[in-house]
Short mmCIF file of C-alpha atoms and ligand atoms in Angstrom, two decimals:
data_model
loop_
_atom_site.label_atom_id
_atom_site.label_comp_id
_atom_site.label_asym_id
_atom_site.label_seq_id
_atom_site.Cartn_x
_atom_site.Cartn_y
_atom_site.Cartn_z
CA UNK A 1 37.98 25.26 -71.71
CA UNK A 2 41.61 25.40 -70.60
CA UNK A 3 43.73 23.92 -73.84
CA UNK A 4 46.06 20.34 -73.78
CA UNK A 5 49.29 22.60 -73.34
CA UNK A 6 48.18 24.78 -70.48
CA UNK A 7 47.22 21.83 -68.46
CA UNK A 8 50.90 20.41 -69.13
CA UNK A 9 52.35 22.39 -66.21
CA UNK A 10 49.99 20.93 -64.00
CA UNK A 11 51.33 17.75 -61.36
CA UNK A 12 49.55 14.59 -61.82
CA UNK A 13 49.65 14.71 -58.11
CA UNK A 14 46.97 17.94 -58.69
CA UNK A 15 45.29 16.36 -61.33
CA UNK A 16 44.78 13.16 -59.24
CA UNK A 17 44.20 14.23 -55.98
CA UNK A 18 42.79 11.20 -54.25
CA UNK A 19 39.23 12.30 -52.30
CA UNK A 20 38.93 12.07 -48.58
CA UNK A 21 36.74 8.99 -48.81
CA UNK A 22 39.44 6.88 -50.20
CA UNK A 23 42.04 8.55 -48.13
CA UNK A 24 40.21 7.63 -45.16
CA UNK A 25 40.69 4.29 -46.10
CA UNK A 26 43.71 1.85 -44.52
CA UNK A 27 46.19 0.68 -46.77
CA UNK A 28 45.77 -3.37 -46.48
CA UNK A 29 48.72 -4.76 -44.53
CA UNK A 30 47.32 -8.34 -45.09
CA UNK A 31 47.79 -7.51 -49.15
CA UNK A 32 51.12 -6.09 -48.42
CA UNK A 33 52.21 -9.54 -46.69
CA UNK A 34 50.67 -11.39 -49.29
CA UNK A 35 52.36 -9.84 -52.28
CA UNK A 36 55.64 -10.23 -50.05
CA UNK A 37 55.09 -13.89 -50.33
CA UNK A 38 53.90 -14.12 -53.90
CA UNK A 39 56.95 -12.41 -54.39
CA UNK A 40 59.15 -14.90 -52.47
CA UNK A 41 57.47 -17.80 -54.21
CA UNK A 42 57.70 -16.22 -57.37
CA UNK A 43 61.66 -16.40 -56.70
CA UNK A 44 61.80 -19.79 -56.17
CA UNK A 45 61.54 -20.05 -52.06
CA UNK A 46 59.69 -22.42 -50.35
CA UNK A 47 57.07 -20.15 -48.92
CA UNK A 48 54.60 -21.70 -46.58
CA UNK A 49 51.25 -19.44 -46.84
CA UNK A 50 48.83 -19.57 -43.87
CA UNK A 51 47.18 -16.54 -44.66
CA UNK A 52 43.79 -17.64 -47.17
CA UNK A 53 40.75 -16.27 -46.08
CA UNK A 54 39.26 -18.83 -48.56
CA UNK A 55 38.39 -22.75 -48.74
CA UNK A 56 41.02 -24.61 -50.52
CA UNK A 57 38.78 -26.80 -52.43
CA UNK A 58 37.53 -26.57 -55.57
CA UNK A 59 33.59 -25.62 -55.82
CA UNK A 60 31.77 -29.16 -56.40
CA UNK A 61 31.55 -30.13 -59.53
CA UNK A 62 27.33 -30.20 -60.11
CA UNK A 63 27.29 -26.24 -58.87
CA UNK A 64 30.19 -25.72 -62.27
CA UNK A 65 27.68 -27.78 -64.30
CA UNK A 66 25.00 -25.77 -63.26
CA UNK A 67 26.38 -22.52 -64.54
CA UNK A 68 28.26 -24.25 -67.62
CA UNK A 69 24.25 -25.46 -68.30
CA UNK A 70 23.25 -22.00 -67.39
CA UNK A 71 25.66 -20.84 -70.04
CA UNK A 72 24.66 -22.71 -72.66
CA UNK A 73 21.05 -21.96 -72.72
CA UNK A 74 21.36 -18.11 -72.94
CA UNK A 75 21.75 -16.90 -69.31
CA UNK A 76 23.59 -14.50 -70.21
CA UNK A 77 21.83 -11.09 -70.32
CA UNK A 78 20.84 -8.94 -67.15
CA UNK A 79 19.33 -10.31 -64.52
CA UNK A 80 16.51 -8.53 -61.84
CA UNK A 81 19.08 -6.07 -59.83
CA UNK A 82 18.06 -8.14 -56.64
CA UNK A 83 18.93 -11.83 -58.11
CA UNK A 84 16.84 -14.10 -60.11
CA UNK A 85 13.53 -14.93 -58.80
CA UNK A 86 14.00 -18.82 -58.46
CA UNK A 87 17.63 -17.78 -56.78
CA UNK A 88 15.32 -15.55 -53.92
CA UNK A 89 12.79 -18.58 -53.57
CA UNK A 90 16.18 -20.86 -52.76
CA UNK A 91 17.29 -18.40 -50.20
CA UNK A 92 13.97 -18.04 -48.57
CA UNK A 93 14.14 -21.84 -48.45
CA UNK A 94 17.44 -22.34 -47.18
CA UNK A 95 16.51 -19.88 -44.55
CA UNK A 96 13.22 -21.57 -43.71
CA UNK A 97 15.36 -24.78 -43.49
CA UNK A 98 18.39 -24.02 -41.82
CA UNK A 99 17.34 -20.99 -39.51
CA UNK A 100 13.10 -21.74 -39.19
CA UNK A 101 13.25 -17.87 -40.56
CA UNK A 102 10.39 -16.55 -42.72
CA UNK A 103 11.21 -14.53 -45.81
CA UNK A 104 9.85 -13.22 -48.84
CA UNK A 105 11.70 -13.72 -51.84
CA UNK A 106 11.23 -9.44 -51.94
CA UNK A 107 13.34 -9.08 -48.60
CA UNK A 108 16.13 -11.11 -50.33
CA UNK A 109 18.70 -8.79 -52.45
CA UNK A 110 21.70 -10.87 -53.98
CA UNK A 111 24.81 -9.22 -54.56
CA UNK A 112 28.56 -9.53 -55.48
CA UNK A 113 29.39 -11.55 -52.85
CA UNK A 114 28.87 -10.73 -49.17
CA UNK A 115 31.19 -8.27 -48.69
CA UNK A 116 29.49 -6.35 -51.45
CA UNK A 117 26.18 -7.11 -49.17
CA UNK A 118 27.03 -5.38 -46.11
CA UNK A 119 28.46 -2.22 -47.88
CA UNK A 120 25.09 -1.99 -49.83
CA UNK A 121 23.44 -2.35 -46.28
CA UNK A 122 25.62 0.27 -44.11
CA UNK A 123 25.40 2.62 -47.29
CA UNK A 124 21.39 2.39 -47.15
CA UNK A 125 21.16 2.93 -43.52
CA UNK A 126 24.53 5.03 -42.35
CA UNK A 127 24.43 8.91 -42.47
CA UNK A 128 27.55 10.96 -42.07
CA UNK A 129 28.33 10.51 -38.15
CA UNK A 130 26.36 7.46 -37.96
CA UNK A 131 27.80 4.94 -35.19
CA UNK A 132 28.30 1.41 -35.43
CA UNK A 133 29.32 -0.66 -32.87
CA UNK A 134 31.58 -3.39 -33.76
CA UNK A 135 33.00 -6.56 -31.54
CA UNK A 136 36.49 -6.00 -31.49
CA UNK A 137 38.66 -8.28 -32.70
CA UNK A 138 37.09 -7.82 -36.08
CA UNK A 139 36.75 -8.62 -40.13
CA UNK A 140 39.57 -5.96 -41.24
CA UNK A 141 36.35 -4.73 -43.68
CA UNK A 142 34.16 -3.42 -41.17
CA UNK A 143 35.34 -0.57 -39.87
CA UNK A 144 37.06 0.50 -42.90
CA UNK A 145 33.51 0.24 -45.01
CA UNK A 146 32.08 2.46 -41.89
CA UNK A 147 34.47 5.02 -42.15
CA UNK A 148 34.33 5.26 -46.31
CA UNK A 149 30.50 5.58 -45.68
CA UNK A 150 31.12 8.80 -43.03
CA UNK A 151 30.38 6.69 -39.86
CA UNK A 152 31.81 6.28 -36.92
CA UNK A 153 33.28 2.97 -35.18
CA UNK A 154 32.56 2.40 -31.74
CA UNK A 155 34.98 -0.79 -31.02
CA UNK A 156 33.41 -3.33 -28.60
CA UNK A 157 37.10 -4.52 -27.25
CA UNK A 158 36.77 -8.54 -26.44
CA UNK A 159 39.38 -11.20 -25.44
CA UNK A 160 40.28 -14.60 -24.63
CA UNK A 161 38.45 -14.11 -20.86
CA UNK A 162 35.33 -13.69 -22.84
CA UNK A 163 36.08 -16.48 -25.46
CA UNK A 164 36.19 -13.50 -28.02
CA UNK A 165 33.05 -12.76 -27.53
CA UNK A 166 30.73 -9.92 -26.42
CA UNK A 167 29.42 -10.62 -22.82
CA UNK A 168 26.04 -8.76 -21.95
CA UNK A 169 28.18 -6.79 -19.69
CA UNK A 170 30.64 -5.49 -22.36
CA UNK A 171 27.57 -4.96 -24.93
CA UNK A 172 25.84 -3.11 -21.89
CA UNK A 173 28.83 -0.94 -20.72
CA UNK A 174 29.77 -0.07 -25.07
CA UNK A 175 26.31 0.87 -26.19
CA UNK A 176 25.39 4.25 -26.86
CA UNK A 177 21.90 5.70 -26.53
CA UNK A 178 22.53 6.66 -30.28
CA UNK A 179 24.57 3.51 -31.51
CA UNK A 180 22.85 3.17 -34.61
CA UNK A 181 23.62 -0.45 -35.38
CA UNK A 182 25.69 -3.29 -33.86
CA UNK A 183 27.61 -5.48 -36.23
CA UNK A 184 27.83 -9.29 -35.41
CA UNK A 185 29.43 -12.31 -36.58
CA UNK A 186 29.52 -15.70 -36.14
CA UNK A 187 31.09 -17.57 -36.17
CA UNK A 188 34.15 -15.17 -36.33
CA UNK A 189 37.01 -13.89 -38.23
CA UNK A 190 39.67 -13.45 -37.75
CA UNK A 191 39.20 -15.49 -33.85
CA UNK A 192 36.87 -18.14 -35.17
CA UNK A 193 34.98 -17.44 -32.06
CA UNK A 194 31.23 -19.13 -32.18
CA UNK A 195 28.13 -17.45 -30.04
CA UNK A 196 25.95 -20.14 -28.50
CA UNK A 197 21.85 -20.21 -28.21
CA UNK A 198 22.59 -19.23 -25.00
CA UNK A 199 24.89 -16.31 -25.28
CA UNK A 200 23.24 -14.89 -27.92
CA UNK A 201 19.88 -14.63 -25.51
CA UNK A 202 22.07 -13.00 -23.05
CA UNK A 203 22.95 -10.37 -25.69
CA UNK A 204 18.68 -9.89 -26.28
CA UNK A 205 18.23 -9.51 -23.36
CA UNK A 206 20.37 -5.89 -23.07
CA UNK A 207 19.57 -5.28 -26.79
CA UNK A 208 16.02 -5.30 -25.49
CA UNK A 209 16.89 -2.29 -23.79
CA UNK A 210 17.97 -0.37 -27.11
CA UNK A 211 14.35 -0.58 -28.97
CA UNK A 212 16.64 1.78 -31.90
CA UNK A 213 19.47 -0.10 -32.71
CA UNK A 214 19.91 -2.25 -35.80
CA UNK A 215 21.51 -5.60 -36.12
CA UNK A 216 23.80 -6.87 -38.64
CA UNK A 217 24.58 -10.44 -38.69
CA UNK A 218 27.21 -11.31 -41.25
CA UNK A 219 26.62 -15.24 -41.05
CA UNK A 220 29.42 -16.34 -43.96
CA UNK A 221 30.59 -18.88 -41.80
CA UNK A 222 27.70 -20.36 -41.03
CA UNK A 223 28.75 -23.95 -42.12
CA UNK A 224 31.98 -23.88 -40.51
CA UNK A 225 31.22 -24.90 -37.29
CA UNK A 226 32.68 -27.72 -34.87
CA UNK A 227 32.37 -29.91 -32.03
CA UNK A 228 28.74 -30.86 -33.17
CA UNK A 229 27.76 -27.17 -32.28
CA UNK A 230 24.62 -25.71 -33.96
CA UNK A 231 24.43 -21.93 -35.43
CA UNK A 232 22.39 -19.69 -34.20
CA UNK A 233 21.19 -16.55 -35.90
CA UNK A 234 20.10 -13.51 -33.65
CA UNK A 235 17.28 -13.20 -35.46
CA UNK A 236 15.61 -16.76 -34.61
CA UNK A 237 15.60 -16.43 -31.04
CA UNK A 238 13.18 -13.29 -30.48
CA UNK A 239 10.66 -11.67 -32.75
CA UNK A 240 11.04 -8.07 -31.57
CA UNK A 241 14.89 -8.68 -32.50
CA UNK A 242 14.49 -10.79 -35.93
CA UNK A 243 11.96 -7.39 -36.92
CA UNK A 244 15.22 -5.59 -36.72
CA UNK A 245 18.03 -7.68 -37.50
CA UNK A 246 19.16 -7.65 -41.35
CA UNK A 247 21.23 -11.19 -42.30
CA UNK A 248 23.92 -11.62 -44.56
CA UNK A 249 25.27 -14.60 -46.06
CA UNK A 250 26.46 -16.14 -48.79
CA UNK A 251 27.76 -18.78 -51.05
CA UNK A 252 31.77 -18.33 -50.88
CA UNK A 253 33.12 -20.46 -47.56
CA UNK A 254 30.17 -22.97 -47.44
CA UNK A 255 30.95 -24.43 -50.61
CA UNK A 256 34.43 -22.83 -51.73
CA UNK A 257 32.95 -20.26 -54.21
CA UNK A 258 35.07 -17.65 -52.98
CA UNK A 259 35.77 -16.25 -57.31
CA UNK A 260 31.95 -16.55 -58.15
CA UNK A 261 31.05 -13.46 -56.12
CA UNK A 262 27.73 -14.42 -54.36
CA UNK A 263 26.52 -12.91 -51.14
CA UNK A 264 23.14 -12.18 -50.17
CA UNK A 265 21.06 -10.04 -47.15
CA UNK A 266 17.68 -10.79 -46.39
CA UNK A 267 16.02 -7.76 -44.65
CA UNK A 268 13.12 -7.65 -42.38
CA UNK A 269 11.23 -4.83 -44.54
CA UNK A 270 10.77 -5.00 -48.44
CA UNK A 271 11.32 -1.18 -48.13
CA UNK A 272 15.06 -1.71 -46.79
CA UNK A 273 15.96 -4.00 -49.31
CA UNK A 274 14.09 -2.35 -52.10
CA UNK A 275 16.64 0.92 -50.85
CA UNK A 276 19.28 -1.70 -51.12
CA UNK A 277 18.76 -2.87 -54.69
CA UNK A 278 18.22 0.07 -55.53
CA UNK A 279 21.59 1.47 -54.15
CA UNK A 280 22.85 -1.48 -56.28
CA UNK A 281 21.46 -0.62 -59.63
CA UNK A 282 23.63 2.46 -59.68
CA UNK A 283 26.66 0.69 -59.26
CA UNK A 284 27.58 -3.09 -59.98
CA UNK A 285 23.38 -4.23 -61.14
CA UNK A 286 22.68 -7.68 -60.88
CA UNK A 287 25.04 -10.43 -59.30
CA UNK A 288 26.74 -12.81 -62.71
CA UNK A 289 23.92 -13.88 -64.29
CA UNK A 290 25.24 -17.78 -64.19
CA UNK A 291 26.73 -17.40 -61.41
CA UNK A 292 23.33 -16.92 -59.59
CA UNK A 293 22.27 -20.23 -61.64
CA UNK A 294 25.39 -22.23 -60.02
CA UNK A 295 24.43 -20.36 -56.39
CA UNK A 296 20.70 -21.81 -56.78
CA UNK A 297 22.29 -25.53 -56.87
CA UNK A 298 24.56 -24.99 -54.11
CA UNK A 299 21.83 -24.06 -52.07
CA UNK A 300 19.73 -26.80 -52.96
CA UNK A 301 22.51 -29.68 -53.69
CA UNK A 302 25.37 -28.65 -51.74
CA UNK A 303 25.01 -29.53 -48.04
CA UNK A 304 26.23 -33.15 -48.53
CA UNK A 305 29.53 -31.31 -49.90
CA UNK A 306 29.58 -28.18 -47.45
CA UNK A 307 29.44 -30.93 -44.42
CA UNK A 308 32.27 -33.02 -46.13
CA UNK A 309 34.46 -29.74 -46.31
CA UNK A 310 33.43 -28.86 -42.57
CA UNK A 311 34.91 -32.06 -41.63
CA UNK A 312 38.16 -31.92 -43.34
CA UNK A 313 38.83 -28.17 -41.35
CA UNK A 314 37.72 -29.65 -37.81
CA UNK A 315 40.34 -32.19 -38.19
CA UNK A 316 43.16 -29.47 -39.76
CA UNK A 317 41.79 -27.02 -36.36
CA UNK A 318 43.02 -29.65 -34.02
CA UNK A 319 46.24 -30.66 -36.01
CA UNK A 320 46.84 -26.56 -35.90
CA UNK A 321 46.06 -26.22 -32.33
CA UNK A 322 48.13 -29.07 -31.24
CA UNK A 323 50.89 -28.50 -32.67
CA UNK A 324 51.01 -23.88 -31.93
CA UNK A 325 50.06 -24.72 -28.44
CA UNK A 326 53.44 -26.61 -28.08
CA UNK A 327 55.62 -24.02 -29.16
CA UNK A 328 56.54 -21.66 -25.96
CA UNK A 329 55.38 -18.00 -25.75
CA UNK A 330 52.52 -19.15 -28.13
CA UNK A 331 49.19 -18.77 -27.32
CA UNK A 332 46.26 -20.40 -29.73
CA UNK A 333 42.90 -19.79 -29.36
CA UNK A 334 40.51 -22.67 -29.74
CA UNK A 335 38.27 -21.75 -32.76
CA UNK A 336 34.58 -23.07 -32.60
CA UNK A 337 34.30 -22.49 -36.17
CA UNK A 338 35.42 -20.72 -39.59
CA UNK A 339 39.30 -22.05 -40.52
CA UNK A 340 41.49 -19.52 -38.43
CA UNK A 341 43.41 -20.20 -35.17
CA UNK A 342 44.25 -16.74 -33.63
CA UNK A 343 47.41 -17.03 -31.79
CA UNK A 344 48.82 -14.79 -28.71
CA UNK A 345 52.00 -13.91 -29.26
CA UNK A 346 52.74 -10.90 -26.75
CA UNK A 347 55.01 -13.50 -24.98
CA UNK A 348 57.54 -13.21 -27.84
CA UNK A 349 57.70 -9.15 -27.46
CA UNK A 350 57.02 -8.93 -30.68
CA UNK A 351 53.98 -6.64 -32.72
CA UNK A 352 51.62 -8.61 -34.98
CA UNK A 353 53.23 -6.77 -37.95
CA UNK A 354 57.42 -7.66 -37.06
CA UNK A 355 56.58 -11.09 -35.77
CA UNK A 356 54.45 -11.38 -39.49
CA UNK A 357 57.34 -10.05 -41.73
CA UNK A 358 60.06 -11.34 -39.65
CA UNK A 359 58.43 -15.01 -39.84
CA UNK A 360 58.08 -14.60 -43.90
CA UNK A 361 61.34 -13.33 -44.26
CA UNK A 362 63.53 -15.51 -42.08
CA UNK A 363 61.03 -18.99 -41.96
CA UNK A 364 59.17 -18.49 -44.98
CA UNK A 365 56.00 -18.85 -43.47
CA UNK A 366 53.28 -16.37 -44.47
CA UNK A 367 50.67 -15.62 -41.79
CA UNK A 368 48.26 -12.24 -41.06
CA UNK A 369 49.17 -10.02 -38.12
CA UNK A 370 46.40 -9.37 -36.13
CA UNK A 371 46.55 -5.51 -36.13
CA UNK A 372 44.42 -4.49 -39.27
CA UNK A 373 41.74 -6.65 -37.18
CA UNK A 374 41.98 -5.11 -33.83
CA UNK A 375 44.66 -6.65 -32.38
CA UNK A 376 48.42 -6.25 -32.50
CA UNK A 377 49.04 -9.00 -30.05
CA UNK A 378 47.82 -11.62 -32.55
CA UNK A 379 48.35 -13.33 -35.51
CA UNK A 380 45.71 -15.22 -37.66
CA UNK A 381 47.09 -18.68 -38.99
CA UNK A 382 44.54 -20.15 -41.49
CA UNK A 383 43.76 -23.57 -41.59
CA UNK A 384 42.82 -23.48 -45.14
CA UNK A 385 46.01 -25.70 -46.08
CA UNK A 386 47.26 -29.04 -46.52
CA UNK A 387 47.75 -31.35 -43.18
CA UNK A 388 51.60 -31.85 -44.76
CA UNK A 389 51.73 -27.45 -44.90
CA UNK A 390 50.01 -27.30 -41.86
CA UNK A 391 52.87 -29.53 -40.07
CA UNK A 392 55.53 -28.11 -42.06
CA UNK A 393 54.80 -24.45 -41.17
CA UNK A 394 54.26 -25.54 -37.46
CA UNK A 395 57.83 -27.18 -37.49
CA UNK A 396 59.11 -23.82 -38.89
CA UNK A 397 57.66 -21.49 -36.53
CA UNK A 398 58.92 -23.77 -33.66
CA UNK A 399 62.70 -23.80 -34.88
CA UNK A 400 62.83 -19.79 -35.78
CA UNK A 401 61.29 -19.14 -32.38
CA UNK A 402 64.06 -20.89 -30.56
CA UNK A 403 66.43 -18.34 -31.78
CA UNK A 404 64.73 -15.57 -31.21
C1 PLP B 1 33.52 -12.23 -41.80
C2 PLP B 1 33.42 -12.13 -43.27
N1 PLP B 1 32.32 -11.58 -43.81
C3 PLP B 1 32.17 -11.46 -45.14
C4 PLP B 1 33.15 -11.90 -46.00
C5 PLP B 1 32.93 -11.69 -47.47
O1 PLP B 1 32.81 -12.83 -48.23
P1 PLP B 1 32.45 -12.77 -49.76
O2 PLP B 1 32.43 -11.35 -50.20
O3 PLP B 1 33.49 -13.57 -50.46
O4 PLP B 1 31.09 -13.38 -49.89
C6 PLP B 1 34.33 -12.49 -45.49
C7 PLP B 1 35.40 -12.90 -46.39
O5 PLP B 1 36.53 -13.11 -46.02
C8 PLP B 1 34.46 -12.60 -44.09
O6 PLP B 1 35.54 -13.16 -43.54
#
């Protein structure tokens, strides 16, 4: 046992040397940005932020009672690793409801929100080499939760020809006879891209032809959609493709509970999402125990609420829209759903990352360059803000592009 004073010579940099796992992952350029403008706020500037990837509402005020409640009659102590029982039943429900999808409340596993979900999934299924095809632009956590886990990304590259979205040509021409699972979501972010009944069966149809590959269908946004569109789940349109497609969802955009930390995946085999609980047992347990109780009331209570919210972001989209498209050399996207309007901006010669720091720095206008999701000739702009913001940092961006 080597003594206190010969380990003083030793560097902290030798003590501490960081493993390859977390080297392999990206600093976060978004949290860089963000801290910028925390920073500039913190000084007293006028900063404009359009980069929340969260609601901007408060969660409704009978899902707070329902944990407060939960609270103060003792729910307080562990919970089943998987969720609460009557939590599961709600899920299976909502499911049943929303998506005509059978579950048992034994496929369901509950976790710390749904980010936490789709790493418990990928580490359950991916070994070391593993591919995973994923539609490219993407959520900046994919590919870095691949890597971590020792796969491999195989980036599906899509673009405003194809809405954003896969075609069955571009799934056709990507896959690999050994792609091990293909990650989808919709509707999207960072492009707010939406697949329709109809698309989606054109993606069966050639995932019909790869009997081994695995679906994931990160479904967050499910109740942020627009223009009196319905959302469609892979998994309800073909049997042979629900029995393997895994879904994840979860409480945090559909009715702004973003800080209670509630996702869930529902799994077509108990045996997969026993492998998943039990992957979370040995590191986070059960999802807040209250939490889960103000997550079961959402899901039964909350789709008066979610709607309401849905409405308010349709009308901010086309404020958004209206007023980016009429700035020259910009270039938004039309979102179908989520709150994010991905804007071109390769006609201003400028990378996602300059045209991001420049516009904080000289307009005070925080927004997310589209690199870290796939795209350097992007930025993400969310709609997550006040109409008054939303005009405000629309006015800004016109004026500093003029002089640029
Ligand atoms: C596409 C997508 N999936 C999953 C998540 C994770 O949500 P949470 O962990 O808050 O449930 C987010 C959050 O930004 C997201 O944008």
């Amino acid at each position: 046992m080597p003594s206190a004073n010969s380990l003083k010579g030793m560097t902290n940099k030798f003590l501490f040397e960081i493993s390859k796992r977390a080297r392999s992952v990206q600093p976060s350029v978004t949290l860089a940005i963000s801290a910028k403008a925390k920073e500039m706020q913190a000084k007293g500037l006028n900063v404009i932020s359009l980069s929340a990837g969260e609601p901007d509402f408060d969660t409704p005020s009978y899902i707070k009672q329902a944990a407060i409640e939960a609270l103060q009659k003792g729910l307080t102590k562990y919970t089943p690793v998987n969720g609460i029982l009557e939590l599961r039943k709600a899920i299976c429900a909502k499911f049943k409801r929303d998506q005509g999808l059978d579950f048992t409340p034994e496929q369901i596993v509950v976790s710390t929100g749904a980010k936490h979900s789709i790493f418990n999934l990928l580490f359950a299924l991916l070994n070391e080499g593993d591919e995973v095809a994923i539609p490219s632009p993407y959520w900046l956590s994919y590919p870095e939760m691949v890597t971590v886990l020792g796969g491999t990304n195989l980036l599906l590259k899509t673009d405003e020809t194809t809405d954003f979205k896969l075609t069955p040509e571009i799934l056709k021409r990507g896959l690999q006879e050994h792609t091990k699972i293909l990650l989808l979501n919709s509707p999207s972010n960072p492009t707010g891209a939406v697949y329709s009944k109809e698309e989606l069966l054109g993606l069966v149809k050639i995932l019909k032809n790869f009997p081994r590959l695995i679906v994931i269908s990160d479904e967050i946004y499910e109740k942020l959609i627009f223009d009196h569109q319905k959302h469609y789940s892979i998994a309800q349109l073909d049997p042979e493709i629900a029995a393997r497609t895994l879904i994840v969802n979860g409480h945090s955009k559909a009715y702004a509970m973003t800080g209670w930390r509630l996702g869930y995946s529902a799994c077509p085999t108990q045996e997969l999402a026993r492998a998943v609980s039990s992957i979370q047992s040995h590191s986070t347990s059960n999802p807040v125990s209250f939490a889960q109780a103000g997550g079961m009331t959402a899901l039964e209570k909350g789709e008066e609420d979610a709607r309401k919210m849905c409405e308010v972001f349709e009308r901010r989209r086309q404020l958004l829209y209206e007023k980016i498209k009429a700035i020259p050399r910009l270039r938004p996207f039309m979102p179908g759903g989520a709150f994010y309007l991905f804007v071109n901006i390769a006609e201003t010669g400028m990378d996602s990352v300059s045209f991001s720091e420049k516009l904080l720095e000289e307009a005070h206008v925080a927004v997310v360059p589209g690199k870290p999701f796939g795209s350097d000739r992007h930025v993400r702009l969310s709609f997550a803000a006040s109409e008054a913001n939303l005009e405000e940092a629309s006015r800004r961006m016109a004026d500093w592009l003029k002089k640029k």
